[in-house]
Structures are given as structure tokens and as C-alpha cells.
């Protein structure tokens, strides 16, 4: 129950948080990054399947653009 901009801001915060915290392993610390796809459903227009599919499209666009980033699905 948030706007597209709020979802994008949260996804950016999540990306930055993961990147800034190294993962400790038995071999030492490693850096990890994530990519996120954000989509917005409008009442009566999107099914859950369509919403997840749109977010998935945005995720793959983020990965193709270089990873460790957020992409927003825009039609």
C-alpha cells in the first residue's frame, strides 16, 4: 500500500544497505549486492500475477543494466 516512488526509495535503501554490509564467511568478508525491480498495481487494473510479472521485468532490466541497482517498471 505504497506509491511507486516510495517503493523505489525502499528498494534503493535495501540495495545500499546490502552493499554496505560485508558478509562474513569462513574465508573472510565478501561484498554482496542486489538488484531490485519495482512495479505498481492500480486498483482494478492489475492482477497479482501481472504485478509480479512487471516487477520481474524491471528486475531483469536492472540486472542487464549492470546490477546493484533499482529499476522501475513503466509501461
CSV table of C-alpha atoms in Angstrom, one decimal:
chain,number,residue,atom,x,y,z
A,1,UNK,CA,0.0,0.0,0.0
A,2,UNK,CA,2.6,2.5,-1.1
A,3,UNK,CA,3.3,4.6,-4.1
A,4,UNK,CA,5.8,3.8,-6.9
A,5,UNK,CA,8.2,6.4,-5.6
A,6,UNK,CA,8.0,5.0,-2.1
A,7,UNK,CA,8.7,1.5,-3.4
A,8,UNK,CA,11.7,2.8,-5.4
A,9,UNK,CA,13.0,4.6,-2.3
A,10,UNK,CA,12.7,1.5,-0.2
A,11,UNK,CA,14.4,-0.6,-2.8
A,12,UNK,CA,17.3,1.9,-3.1
A,13,UNK,CA,17.7,1.8,0.7
A,14,UNK,CA,17.8,-2.0,0.6
A,15,UNK,CA,20.4,-2.0,-2.2
A,16,UNK,CA,22.6,0.4,-0.3
A,17,UNK,CA,22.2,-1.5,3.0
A,18,UNK,CA,23.2,-4.8,1.5
A,19,UNK,CA,26.2,-3.3,-0.3
A,20,UNK,CA,27.5,-1.5,2.8
A,21,UNK,CA,27.5,-4.7,5.0
A,22,UNK,CA,30.1,-7.3,4.0
A,23,UNK,CA,29.1,-10.9,4.5
A,24,UNK,CA,31.3,-12.8,6.9
A,25,UNK,CA,32.4,-16.3,5.8
A,26,UNK,CA,35.0,-18.7,7.0
A,27,UNK,CA,37.2,-17.4,4.2
A,28,UNK,CA,36.8,-13.8,5.2
A,29,UNK,CA,34.4,-10.9,4.3
A,30,UNK,CA,32.8,-10.7,0.9
A,31,UNK,CA,30.8,-7.9,-0.6
A,32,UNK,CA,27.3,-8.6,-1.9
A,33,UNK,CA,25.0,-6.6,-4.0
A,34,UNK,CA,21.4,-6.9,-5.1
A,35,UNK,CA,19.2,-5.6,-7.8
A,36,UNK,CA,15.5,-4.8,-7.4
A,37,UNK,CA,12.5,-4.4,-9.7
A,38,UNK,CA,9.7,-2.2,-8.6
A,39,UNK,CA,6.2,-2.1,-10.1
A,40,UNK,CA,2.9,-0.5,-9.1
A,41,UNK,CA,-0.5,-2.0,-9.4
A,42,UNK,CA,-3.5,0.2,-9.8
A,43,UNK,CA,-6.9,-0.7,-8.4
A,44,UNK,CA,-8.9,-2.8,-10.7
A,45,UNK,CA,-6.2,-2.8,-13.4
A,46,UNK,CA,-3.5,-5.3,-12.2
A,47,UNK,CA,-3.8,-8.9,-11.0
A,48,UNK,CA,-1.2,-10.1,-8.6
A,49,UNK,CA,0.3,-12.2,-11.5
A,50,UNK,CA,0.6,-9.1,-13.7
A,51,UNK,CA,2.1,-7.0,-10.8
A,52,UNK,CA,4.7,-9.7,-10.1
A,53,UNK,CA,5.4,-10.1,-13.8
A,54,UNK,CA,6.0,-6.4,-14.2
A,55,UNK,CA,8.3,-6.3,-11.1
A,56,UNK,CA,10.2,-9.3,-12.6
A,57,UNK,CA,10.7,-7.4,-15.9
A,58,UNK,CA,12.1,-4.4,-14.0
A,59,UNK,CA,14.4,-6.7,-12.1
A,60,UNK,CA,15.8,-8.2,-15.2
A,61,UNK,CA,16.3,-4.7,-16.7
A,62,UNK,CA,18.2,-3.8,-13.5
A,63,UNK,CA,20.5,-6.9,-13.9
A,64,UNK,CA,21.1,-6.2,-17.6
A,65,UNK,CA,22.0,-2.5,-16.8
A,66,UNK,CA,24.9,-3.6,-14.6
A,67,UNK,CA,23.4,-5.0,-11.4
A,68,UNK,CA,23.3,-3.4,-7.9
A,69,UNK,CA,20.6,-1.0,-9.0
A,70,UNK,CA,16.8,-0.4,-8.9
A,71,UNK,CA,14.6,-0.3,-12.0
A,72,UNK,CA,11.0,0.7,-12.0
A,73,UNK,CA,8.5,-0.9,-14.4
A,74,UNK,CA,6.9,1.8,-16.6
A,75,UNK,CA,4.6,0.9,-19.4
